[in-house]
Short mmCIF file of C-alpha atoms in Angstrom, two decimals:
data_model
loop_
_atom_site.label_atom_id
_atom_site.label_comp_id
_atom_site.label_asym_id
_atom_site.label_seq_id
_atom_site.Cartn_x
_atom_site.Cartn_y
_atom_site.Cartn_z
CA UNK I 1 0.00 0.00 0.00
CA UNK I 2 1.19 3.81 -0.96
CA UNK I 3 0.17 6.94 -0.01
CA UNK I 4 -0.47 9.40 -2.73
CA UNK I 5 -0.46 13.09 -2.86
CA UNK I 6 -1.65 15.58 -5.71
CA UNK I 7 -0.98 18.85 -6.35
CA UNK I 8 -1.88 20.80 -8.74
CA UNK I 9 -4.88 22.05 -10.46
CA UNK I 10 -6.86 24.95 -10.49
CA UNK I 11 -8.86 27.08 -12.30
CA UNK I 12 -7.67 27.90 -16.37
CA UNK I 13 -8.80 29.77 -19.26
CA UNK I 14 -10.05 27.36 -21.91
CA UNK I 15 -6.74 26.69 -24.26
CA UNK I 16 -5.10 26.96 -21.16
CA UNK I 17 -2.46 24.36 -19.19
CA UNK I 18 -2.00 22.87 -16.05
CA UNK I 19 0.13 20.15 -14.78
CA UNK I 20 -1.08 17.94 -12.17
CA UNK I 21 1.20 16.02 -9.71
CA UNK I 22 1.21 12.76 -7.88
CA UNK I 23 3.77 11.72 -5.22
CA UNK I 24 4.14 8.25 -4.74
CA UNK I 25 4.95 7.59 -0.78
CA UNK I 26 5.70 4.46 0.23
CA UNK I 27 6.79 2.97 -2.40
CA UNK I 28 8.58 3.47 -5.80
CA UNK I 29 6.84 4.22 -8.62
CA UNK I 30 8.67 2.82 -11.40
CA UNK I 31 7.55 -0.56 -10.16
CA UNK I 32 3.84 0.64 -9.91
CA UNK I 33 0.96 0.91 -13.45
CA UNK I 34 -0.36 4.52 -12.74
CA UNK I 35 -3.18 5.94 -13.91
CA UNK I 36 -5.02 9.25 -13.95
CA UNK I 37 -8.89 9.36 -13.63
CA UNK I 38 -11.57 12.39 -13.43
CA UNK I 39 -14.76 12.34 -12.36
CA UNK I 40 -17.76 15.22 -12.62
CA UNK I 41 -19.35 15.82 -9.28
CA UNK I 42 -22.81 14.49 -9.19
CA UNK I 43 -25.30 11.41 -8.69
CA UNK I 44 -23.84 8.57 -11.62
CA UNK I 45 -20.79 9.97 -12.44
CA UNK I 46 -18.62 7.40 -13.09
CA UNK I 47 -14.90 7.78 -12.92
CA UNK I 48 -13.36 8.33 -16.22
CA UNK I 49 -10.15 6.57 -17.10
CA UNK I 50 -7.95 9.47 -18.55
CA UNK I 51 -4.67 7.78 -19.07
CA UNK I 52 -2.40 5.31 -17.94
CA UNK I 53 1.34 5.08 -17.29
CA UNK I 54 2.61 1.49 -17.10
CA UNK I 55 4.99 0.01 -14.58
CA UNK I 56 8.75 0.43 -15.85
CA UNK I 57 7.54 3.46 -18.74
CA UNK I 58 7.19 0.66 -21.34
CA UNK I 59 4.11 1.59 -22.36
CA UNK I 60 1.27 4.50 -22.06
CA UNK I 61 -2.29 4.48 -23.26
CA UNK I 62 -4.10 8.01 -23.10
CA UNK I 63 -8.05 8.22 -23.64
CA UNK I 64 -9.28 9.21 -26.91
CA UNK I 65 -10.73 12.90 -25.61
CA UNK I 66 -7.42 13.44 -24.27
CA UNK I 67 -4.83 12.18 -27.22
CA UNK I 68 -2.55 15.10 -28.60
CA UNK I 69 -3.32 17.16 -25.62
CA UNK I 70 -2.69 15.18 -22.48
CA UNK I 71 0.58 13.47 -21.61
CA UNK I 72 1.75 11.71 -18.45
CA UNK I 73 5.26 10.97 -17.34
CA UNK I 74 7.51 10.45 -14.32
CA UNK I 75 10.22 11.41 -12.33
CA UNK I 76 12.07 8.50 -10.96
CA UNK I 77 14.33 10.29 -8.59
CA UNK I 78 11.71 12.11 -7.24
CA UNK I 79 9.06 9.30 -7.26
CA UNK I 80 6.53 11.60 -8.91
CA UNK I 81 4.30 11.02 -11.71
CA UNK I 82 2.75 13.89 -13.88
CA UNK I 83 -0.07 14.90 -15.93
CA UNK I 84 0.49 17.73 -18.61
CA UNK I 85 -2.71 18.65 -19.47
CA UNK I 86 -2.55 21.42 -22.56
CA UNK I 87 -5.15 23.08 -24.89
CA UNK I 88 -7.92 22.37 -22.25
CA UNK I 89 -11.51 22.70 -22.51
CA UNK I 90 -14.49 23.61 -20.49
CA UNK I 91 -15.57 19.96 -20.58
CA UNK I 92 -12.24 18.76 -19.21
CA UNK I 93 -13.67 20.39 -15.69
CA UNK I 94 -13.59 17.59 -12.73
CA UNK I 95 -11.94 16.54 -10.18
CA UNK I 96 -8.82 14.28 -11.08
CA UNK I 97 -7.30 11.22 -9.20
CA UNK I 98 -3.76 9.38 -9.23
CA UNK I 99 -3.98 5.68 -8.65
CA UNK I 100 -1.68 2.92 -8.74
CA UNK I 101 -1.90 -0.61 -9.58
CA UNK I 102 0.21 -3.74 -9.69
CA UNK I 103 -1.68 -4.75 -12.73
CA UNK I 104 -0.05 -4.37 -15.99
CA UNK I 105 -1.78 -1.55 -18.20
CA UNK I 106 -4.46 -1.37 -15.77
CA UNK I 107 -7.81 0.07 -17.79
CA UNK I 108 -10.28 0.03 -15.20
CA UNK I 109 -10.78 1.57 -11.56
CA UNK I 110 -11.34 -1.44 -9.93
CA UNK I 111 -7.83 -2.67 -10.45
CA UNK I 112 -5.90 0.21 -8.87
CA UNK I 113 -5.02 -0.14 -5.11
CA UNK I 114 -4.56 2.89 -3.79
CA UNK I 115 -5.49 6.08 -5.06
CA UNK I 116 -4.94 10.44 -4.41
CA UNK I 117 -7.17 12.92 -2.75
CA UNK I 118 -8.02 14.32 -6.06
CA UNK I 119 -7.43 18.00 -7.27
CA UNK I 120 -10.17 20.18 -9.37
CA UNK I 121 -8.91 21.09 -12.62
CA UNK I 122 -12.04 23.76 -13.66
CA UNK I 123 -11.70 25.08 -17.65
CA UNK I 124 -13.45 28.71 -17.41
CA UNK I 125 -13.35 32.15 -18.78
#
């Protein structure tokens, strides 16, 4: 079990960036699949896979609404994963999560372990 801890987030102008970080405590997060989820506030919202990082770097998937704008990536020495979020749009407002998994290429929420306190990420003008 880790402990994760976001940063991050805010409110942004539509176009706009942010980066959101996740510190992985605990553990070491080059041996860990992370992934990034959102979720919109509100009775059946269902957490949205964003993208995920897997274990080692060997591999990313990134959800289609998000490809060519969203990257993730880590920092080893720091044991910090990211999410670069650019060109953002109003409907990329919710709050966003950090997981991690053991499972390779982990797709859906109910294989990741342990997971951040979430940060909003709100796409206004």
């Amino acid at each position: 079990q880790v402990q994760l801890i976001q940063s991050g987030g805010g409110l942004v102008q539509p176009g706009g960036s942010l980066r959101l970080s996740c510190e992985v405590s605990g553990g070491t997060v080059s041996t860990y699949t992370m992934g990034w989820f959102r979720q919109v506030p509100g009775p059946g919202q269902d957490r949205e896979l964003v993208g995920v990082l897997n274990r080692g770097g060997d591999k990313t998937y990134i959800a289609d609404f998000a490809e060519g704008r969203f990257t993730i990536s880590t920092d080893n020495d720091k044991n910090m994963v990211y999410l670069q979020m650019n060109s953002l749009r109003p409907e990329d407002t919710a709050v966003y999560y950090c997981a991690s998994s053991t499972v390779n290429m982990a797709y859906r929420d109910w294989h990741y372990d342990d997971w951040g306190q979430g940060t909003q990420v709100t796409v206004s003008s």
